[in-house]
Amino acid sequence: PSRVGWLTVGWNAPFMLGLIAIVVIFAMVFGSFIMGGGKFDIIAHAAPHEVMCIMGAAVGAFMLGNKGEVVKATLKDLKKVFAGPKWKAQDYKDLLSLLFTILKLVRTKGMIALEQHIENPEQSSIFQQYPKIMHDHFAVEFICDTLRMITMNFEDPHQLEDVMEKILEKHHHEAAMPQHAVQSMADGIPALGIVAAVLGVIKTMSSISAPVEILGGMIGGALVGTFLGVFFAYGFIGPMANKLGQVYDQDHQFYLIIKGILVSHLQGNAPQISVEIGRGSVPTKMQPSFKEMEELLQNLPAAT
C-alpha cells in the first residue's frame, strides 16, 4: 500500500482511476484556459487567498452543521473514495460459506447445536474461519441476533424479514451520513465562492482611483473566487460525495445477502438453495459462478 497524506490506500483500480481523474480535471480545465490565451499568473496570485476563504469557511460550516460522530466518520470514510468498497469477491464467497455452514449445522443437529456459536461468536470455530467478517461487528451481530430470534420461535418469515429490513435501513442510514454531509458541503461551496468574489470586489472598489490595468487585475482576482467555488464543488467535492454513495450502497448489499439467505432458510429451503439465492444477489462483478460455489461448499470442513 501507498500513503497519500493521512490516507493509506493500495495501488488498486479505484485508486488509480481516482488519481487519473484528478489529473484529467486539472489538465482539461487549466490547459484549455492557457491554450485560449489566459494568463495563469492572475489565478496563481489570487488562489491562495480565495482557497483560504472558500475552503476554510466550508470546513467550518461542515463542522457546525454536523454532529461530532458524523465529522469523525467522514474523515475516516474519505479514503473509500480511492479505496473502493470494503467487501471484495473473496469476502462474498466467505459470507456464503459461513452461512452455509451455519444452516447445515442447524439442519443436521438442530438449533441447540448452534447456540454456542451465536452466543460467543468470538470463540466460535465457525466464525473464526472468516476473520474479516468477524471484524465487522454489525455483520456478526446481525447474523447472531437473527438466529437468536429464530431460536425464540420467531418463525414467521414475513415478520422476521420486516424486522431485519428495519435494522438494515437504520444501519444504512447511519452509515451513509458522511455522504450526505459531503454532498451538503458541495452544495454550499459555490455560494462561498461568491462570498470570496464579493470580498474581492469590495477590495477593488476601495482602489477605484487606480489605473485600469491594476483594476482589471483586481477584478480578475475577485472572479477567481467564483471560479474556484464552482470548480471545487462540481469537480471534486460533489463527485466524491457521489462515489461515497456508490460505495455505501455496494457495501450494504453484503448485509442484504445475509437477510435473503436467512429468510430463505426460515421458509424451509435447504442450505444449498438458500445460499444459491444469496449468490444471486452478489454484485455481478464479484459473483462466483454456480459451479465454483458448488465446489467450494463441498470442500468446506464440517462444523464442530
mmCIF file of C-alpha atoms in Angstrom, residues 38-250:
data_model
loop_
_atom_site.group_PDB
_atom_site.id
_atom_site.type_symbol
_atom_site.label_atom_id
_atom_site.label_comp_id
_atom_site.label_asym_id
_atom_site.label_seq_id
_atom_site.Cartn_x
_atom_site.Cartn_y
_atom_site.Cartn_z
ATOM 1 C CA GLY A 38 -5.491 33.118 -20.436
ATOM 2 C CA LYS A 39 -2.887 34.435 -18.044
ATOM 3 C CA PHE A 40 -2.331 31.945 -15.253
ATOM 4 C CA ASP A 41 -0.453 34.420 -13.068
ATOM 5 C CA ILE A 42 -3.718 36.122 -12.025
ATOM 6 C CA ILE A 43 -5.150 32.790 -10.821
ATOM 7 C CA ALA A 44 -1.879 31.839 -9.121
ATOM 8 C CA HIS A 45 -1.742 35.182 -7.296
ATOM 9 C CA ALA A 46 -5.378 35.126 -6.116
ATOM 10 C CA ALA A 47 -5.815 31.377 -5.491
ATOM 11 C CA PRO A 48 -4.176 31.106 -2.029
ATOM 12 C CA HIS A 49 -6.396 33.811 -0.528
ATOM 13 C CA GLU A 50 -9.531 32.606 -2.305
ATOM 14 C CA VAL A 51 -8.931 28.960 -1.325
ATOM 15 C CA MET A 52 -8.392 30.011 2.273
ATOM 16 C CA CYS A 53 -11.684 31.905 2.268
ATOM 17 C CA ILE A 54 -13.753 29.258 0.451
ATOM 18 C CA MET A 55 -12.403 26.009 1.879
ATOM 19 C CA GLY A 56 -11.846 27.447 5.349
ATOM 20 C CA ALA A 57 -15.455 28.595 5.524
ATOM 21 C CA ALA A 58 -16.626 25.284 4.014
ATOM 22 C CA VAL A 59 -14.786 23.248 6.650
ATOM 23 C CA GLY A 60 -16.129 25.490 9.411
ATOM 24 C CA ALA A 61 -19.687 25.165 8.080
ATOM 25 C CA PHE A 62 -19.187 21.390 7.796
ATOM 26 C CA MET A 63 -18.171 21.199 11.460
ATOM 27 C CA LEU A 64 -21.008 23.491 12.516
ATOM 28 C CA GLY A 65 -23.678 21.585 10.595
ATOM 29 C CA ASN A 66 -22.805 18.031 11.631
ATOM 30 C CA LYS A 67 -22.531 16.053 14.847
ATOM 31 C CA GLY A 68 -19.086 15.101 16.088
ATOM 32 C CA GLU A 69 -19.512 11.430 15.179
ATOM 33 C CA VAL A 70 -20.508 12.371 11.635
ATOM 34 C CA VAL A 71 -17.420 14.563 11.252
ATOM 35 C CA LYS A 72 -15.229 11.761 12.583
ATOM 36 C CA ALA A 73 -16.892 9.159 10.334
ATOM 37 C CA THR A 74 -16.491 11.418 7.293
ATOM 38 C CA LEU A 75 -12.761 11.853 7.864
ATOM 39 C CA LYS A 76 -12.457 8.088 8.261
ATOM 40 C CA ASP A 77 -14.536 7.238 5.182
ATOM 41 C CA LEU A 78 -12.959 9.671 2.713
ATOM 42 C CA LYS A 79 -10.371 7.003 1.898
ATOM 43 C CA LYS A 80 -13.210 4.931 0.411
ATOM 44 C CA VAL A 81 -13.313 7.383 -2.498
ATOM 45 C CA PHE A 82 -9.954 5.937 -3.562
ATOM 46 C CA ALA A 83 -10.034 2.505 -1.913
ATOM 47 C CA GLY A 84 -13.463 1.460 -3.192
ATOM 48 C CA PRO A 85 -15.955 -0.876 -1.452
ATOM 49 C CA LYS A 86 -14.938 -2.749 1.678
ATOM 50 C CA TRP A 87 -16.143 -6.161 0.533
ATOM 51 C CA LYS A 88 -14.237 -7.919 -2.243
ATOM 52 C CA ALA A 89 -15.020 -11.047 -4.270
ATOM 53 C CA GLN A 90 -13.427 -13.397 -1.723
ATOM 54 C CA ASP A 91 -15.456 -11.823 1.079
ATOM 55 C CA TYR A 92 -18.714 -12.718 -0.658
ATOM 56 C CA LYS A 93 -17.523 -16.314 -1.027
ATOM 57 C CA ASP A 94 -16.638 -16.328 2.661
ATOM 58 C CA LEU A 95 -20.069 -14.998 3.598
ATOM 59 C CA LEU A 96 -21.855 -17.654 1.550
ATOM 60 C CA SER A 97 -19.617 -20.342 3.033
ATOM 61 C CA LEU A 98 -20.185 -19.085 6.584
ATOM 62 C CA LEU A 99 -23.959 -19.049 6.246
ATOM 63 C CA PHE A 100 -23.981 -22.429 4.510
ATOM 64 C CA THR A 101 -22.014 -23.958 7.400
ATOM 65 C CA ILE A 102 -24.402 -22.427 9.938
ATOM 66 C CA LEU A 103 -27.546 -23.539 8.125
ATOM 67 C CA LYS A 104 -26.174 -27.031 7.524
ATOM 68 C CA LEU A 105 -25.430 -27.341 11.233
ATOM 69 C CA VAL A 106 -28.992 -26.294 12.058
ATOM 70 C CA ARG A 107 -30.410 -28.735 9.515
ATOM 71 C CA THR A 108 -28.389 -31.725 10.757
ATOM 72 C CA LYS A 109 -28.123 -31.103 14.520
ATOM 73 C CA GLY A 110 -30.798 -28.552 15.335
ATOM 74 C CA MET A 111 -30.767 -25.053 16.824
ATOM 75 C CA ILE A 112 -29.364 -26.274 20.145
ATOM 76 C CA ALA A 113 -26.049 -27.141 18.453
ATOM 77 C CA LEU A 114 -25.887 -23.586 17.125
ATOM 78 C CA GLU A 115 -26.329 -21.792 20.450
ATOM 79 C CA GLN A 116 -22.670 -21.947 21.449
ATOM 80 C CA HIS A 117 -21.682 -20.284 18.157
ATOM 81 C CA ILE A 118 -24.179 -17.419 18.231
ATOM 82 C CA GLU A 119 -23.748 -16.710 21.954
ATOM 83 C CA ASN A 120 -19.938 -16.490 21.716
ATOM 84 C CA PRO A 121 -19.065 -15.825 18.066
ATOM 85 C CA GLU A 122 -15.556 -14.690 19.041
ATOM 86 C CA GLN A 123 -14.833 -18.229 20.255
ATOM 87 C CA SER A 124 -16.823 -19.998 17.554
ATOM 88 C CA SER A 125 -14.922 -22.398 15.328
ATOM 89 C CA ILE A 126 -17.283 -21.411 12.504
ATOM 90 C CA PHE A 127 -16.846 -17.632 12.686
ATOM 91 C CA GLN A 128 -13.107 -17.845 13.348
ATOM 92 C CA GLN A 129 -12.591 -19.250 9.853
ATOM 93 C CA TYR A 130 -13.573 -15.862 8.404
ATOM 94 C CA PRO A 131 -11.594 -13.141 10.254
ATOM 95 C CA LYS A 132 -12.622 -10.239 8.023
ATOM 96 C CA ILE A 133 -16.289 -10.923 8.652
ATOM 97 C CA MET A 134 -15.503 -11.376 12.343
ATOM 98 C CA HIS A 135 -14.058 -7.849 12.445
ATOM 99 C CA ASP A 136 -17.320 -6.406 11.108
ATOM 100 C CA HIS A 137 -19.290 -6.187 14.338
ATOM 101 C CA PHE A 138 -22.559 -5.316 12.621
ATOM 102 C CA ALA A 139 -22.422 -8.333 10.280
ATOM 103 C CA VAL A 140 -21.724 -10.738 13.160
ATOM 104 C CA GLU A 141 -24.369 -9.201 15.424
ATOM 105 C CA PHE A 142 -26.897 -9.139 12.585
ATOM 106 C CA ILE A 143 -26.388 -12.857 11.903
ATOM 107 C CA CYS A 144 -26.366 -13.877 15.560
ATOM 108 C CA ASP A 145 -29.306 -11.699 16.621
ATOM 109 C CA THR A 146 -31.430 -13.010 13.758
ATOM 110 C CA LEU A 147 -30.608 -16.600 14.637
ATOM 111 C CA ARG A 148 -31.431 -15.858 18.292
ATOM 112 C CA MET A 149 -34.855 -14.641 17.222
ATOM 113 C CA ILE A 150 -35.353 -17.892 15.327
ATOM 114 C CA THR A 151 -34.420 -19.904 18.423
ATOM 115 C CA MET A 152 -37.127 -17.980 20.328
ATOM 116 C CA ASN A 153 -39.734 -19.413 17.919
ATOM 117 C CA PHE A 154 -39.870 -16.193 15.910
ATOM 118 C CA GLU A 155 -40.508 -18.266 12.815
ATOM 119 C CA ASP A 156 -42.855 -16.169 10.673
ATOM 120 C CA PRO A 157 -40.701 -15.366 7.589
ATOM 121 C CA HIS A 158 -42.657 -12.199 6.811
ATOM 122 C CA GLN A 159 -42.363 -10.794 10.338
ATOM 123 C CA LEU A 160 -38.672 -11.669 10.530
ATOM 124 C CA GLU A 161 -37.988 -10.124 7.136
ATOM 125 C CA ASP A 162 -39.739 -6.926 8.240
ATOM 126 C CA VAL A 163 -37.647 -6.761 11.428
ATOM 127 C CA MET A 164 -34.411 -7.378 9.503
ATOM 128 C CA GLU A 165 -35.351 -4.759 6.910
ATOM 129 C CA LYS A 166 -35.832 -2.107 9.597
ATOM 130 C CA ILE A 167 -32.481 -2.983 11.179
ATOM 131 C CA LEU A 168 -30.746 -2.699 7.805
ATOM 132 C CA GLU A 169 -32.467 0.576 6.957
ATOM 133 C CA LYS A 170 -31.293 2.107 10.221
ATOM 134 C CA HIS A 171 -27.743 0.859 9.714
ATOM 135 C CA HIS A 172 -27.589 2.088 6.116
ATOM 136 C CA HIS A 173 -28.983 5.487 7.093
ATOM 137 C CA GLU A 174 -26.382 5.913 9.830
ATOM 138 C CA ALA A 175 -23.536 4.612 7.640
ATOM 139 C CA ALA A 176 -24.458 6.984 4.785
ATOM 140 C CA MET A 177 -24.458 10.161 6.923
ATOM 141 C CA PRO A 178 -20.921 11.120 5.786
ATOM 142 C CA GLN A 179 -22.057 11.029 2.165
ATOM 143 C CA HIS A 180 -24.943 13.419 2.872
ATOM 144 C CA ALA A 181 -22.604 15.690 4.854
ATOM 145 C CA VAL A 182 -20.092 15.859 1.989
ATOM 146 C CA GLN A 183 -22.884 16.488 -0.532
ATOM 147 C CA SER A 184 -24.202 19.366 1.593
ATOM 148 C CA MET A 185 -20.693 20.772 1.665
ATOM 149 C CA ALA A 186 -20.504 20.552 -2.140
ATOM 150 C CA ASP A 187 -23.868 22.331 -2.471
ATOM 151 C CA GLY A 188 -22.650 25.232 -0.333
ATOM 152 C CA ILE A 189 -19.189 25.789 -1.808
ATOM 153 C CA PRO A 190 -20.361 27.709 -4.949
ATOM 154 C CA ALA A 191 -22.105 30.230 -2.670
ATOM 155 C CA LEU A 192 -18.923 30.570 -0.611
ATOM 156 C CA GLY A 193 -17.100 31.223 -3.892
ATOM 157 C CA ILE A 194 -19.470 34.144 -4.446
ATOM 158 C CA VAL A 195 -18.689 35.387 -0.930
ATOM 159 C CA ALA A 196 -14.981 35.356 -1.785
ATOM 160 C CA ALA A 197 -15.685 37.168 -5.071
ATOM 161 C CA VAL A 198 -17.755 39.849 -3.330
ATOM 162 C CA LEU A 199 -14.928 40.450 -0.867
ATOM 163 C CA GLY A 200 -12.609 40.863 -3.854
ATOM 164 C CA VAL A 201 -14.988 43.389 -5.418
ATOM 165 C CA ILE A 202 -15.121 45.311 -2.122
ATOM 166 C CA LYS A 203 -11.335 45.365 -2.121
ATOM 167 C CA THR A 204 -11.352 46.587 -5.733
ATOM 168 C CA MET A 205 -13.822 49.367 -5.010
ATOM 169 C CA SER A 206 -11.523 50.716 -2.321
ATOM 170 C CA SER A 207 -8.916 51.220 -5.052
ATOM 171 C CA ILE A 208 -11.267 52.666 -7.691
ATOM 172 C CA SER A 209 -8.859 55.507 -8.468
ATOM 173 C CA ALA A 210 -6.104 53.068 -9.519
ATOM 174 C CA PRO A 211 -5.132 52.707 -13.203
ATOM 175 C CA VAL A 212 -7.301 50.490 -15.418
ATOM 176 C CA GLU A 213 -4.604 47.807 -15.675
ATOM 177 C CA ILE A 214 -4.494 47.402 -11.894
ATOM 178 C CA LEU A 215 -8.292 47.442 -11.556
ATOM 179 C CA GLY A 216 -8.577 44.795 -14.255
ATOM 180 C CA GLY A 217 -6.196 42.514 -12.369
ATOM 181 C CA MET A 218 -8.064 43.073 -9.109
ATOM 182 C CA ILE A 219 -11.441 42.310 -10.690
ATOM 183 C CA GLY A 220 -9.949 39.217 -12.328
ATOM 184 C CA GLY A 221 -8.610 38.101 -8.964
ATOM 185 C CA ALA A 222 -12.060 38.590 -7.417
ATOM 186 C CA LEU A 223 -13.667 36.421 -10.094
ATOM 187 C CA VAL A 224 -11.203 33.655 -9.248
ATOM 188 C CA GLY A 225 -13.266 33.128 -6.094
ATOM 189 C CA THR A 226 -16.409 32.358 -8.101
ATOM 190 C CA PHE A 227 -14.422 30.087 -10.394
ATOM 191 C CA LEU A 228 -12.806 28.128 -7.570
ATOM 192 C CA GLY A 229 -16.112 27.713 -5.720
ATOM 193 C CA VAL A 230 -17.776 26.121 -8.733
ATOM 194 C CA PHE A 231 -14.597 24.202 -9.653
ATOM 195 C CA PHE A 232 -14.212 22.611 -6.218
ATOM 196 C CA ALA A 233 -17.937 21.867 -5.848
ATOM 197 C CA TYR A 234 -18.569 20.184 -9.195
ATOM 198 C CA GLY A 235 -15.069 18.984 -9.975
ATOM 199 C CA PHE A 236 -14.136 17.397 -6.648
ATOM 200 C CA ILE A 237 -16.435 17.560 -3.606
ATOM 201 C CA GLY A 238 -19.656 16.638 -5.434
ATOM 202 C CA PRO A 239 -18.105 13.663 -7.279
ATOM 203 C CA MET A 240 -16.531 12.484 -4.019
ATOM 204 C CA ALA A 241 -19.959 12.502 -2.347
ATOM 205 C CA ASN A 242 -21.394 10.564 -5.280
ATOM 206 C CA LYS A 243 -18.599 7.980 -5.081
ATOM 207 C CA LEU A 244 -19.160 7.561 -1.342
ATOM 208 C CA GLY A 245 -22.843 6.898 -2.014
ATOM 209 C CA GLN A 246 -21.975 4.184 -4.531
ATOM 210 C CA VAL A 247 -19.541 2.555 -2.095
ATOM 211 C CA TYR A 248 -22.075 2.600 0.734
ATOM 212 C CA ASP A 249 -24.733 1.053 -1.498
ATOM 213 C CA GLN A 250 -22.447 -1.761 -2.640
#
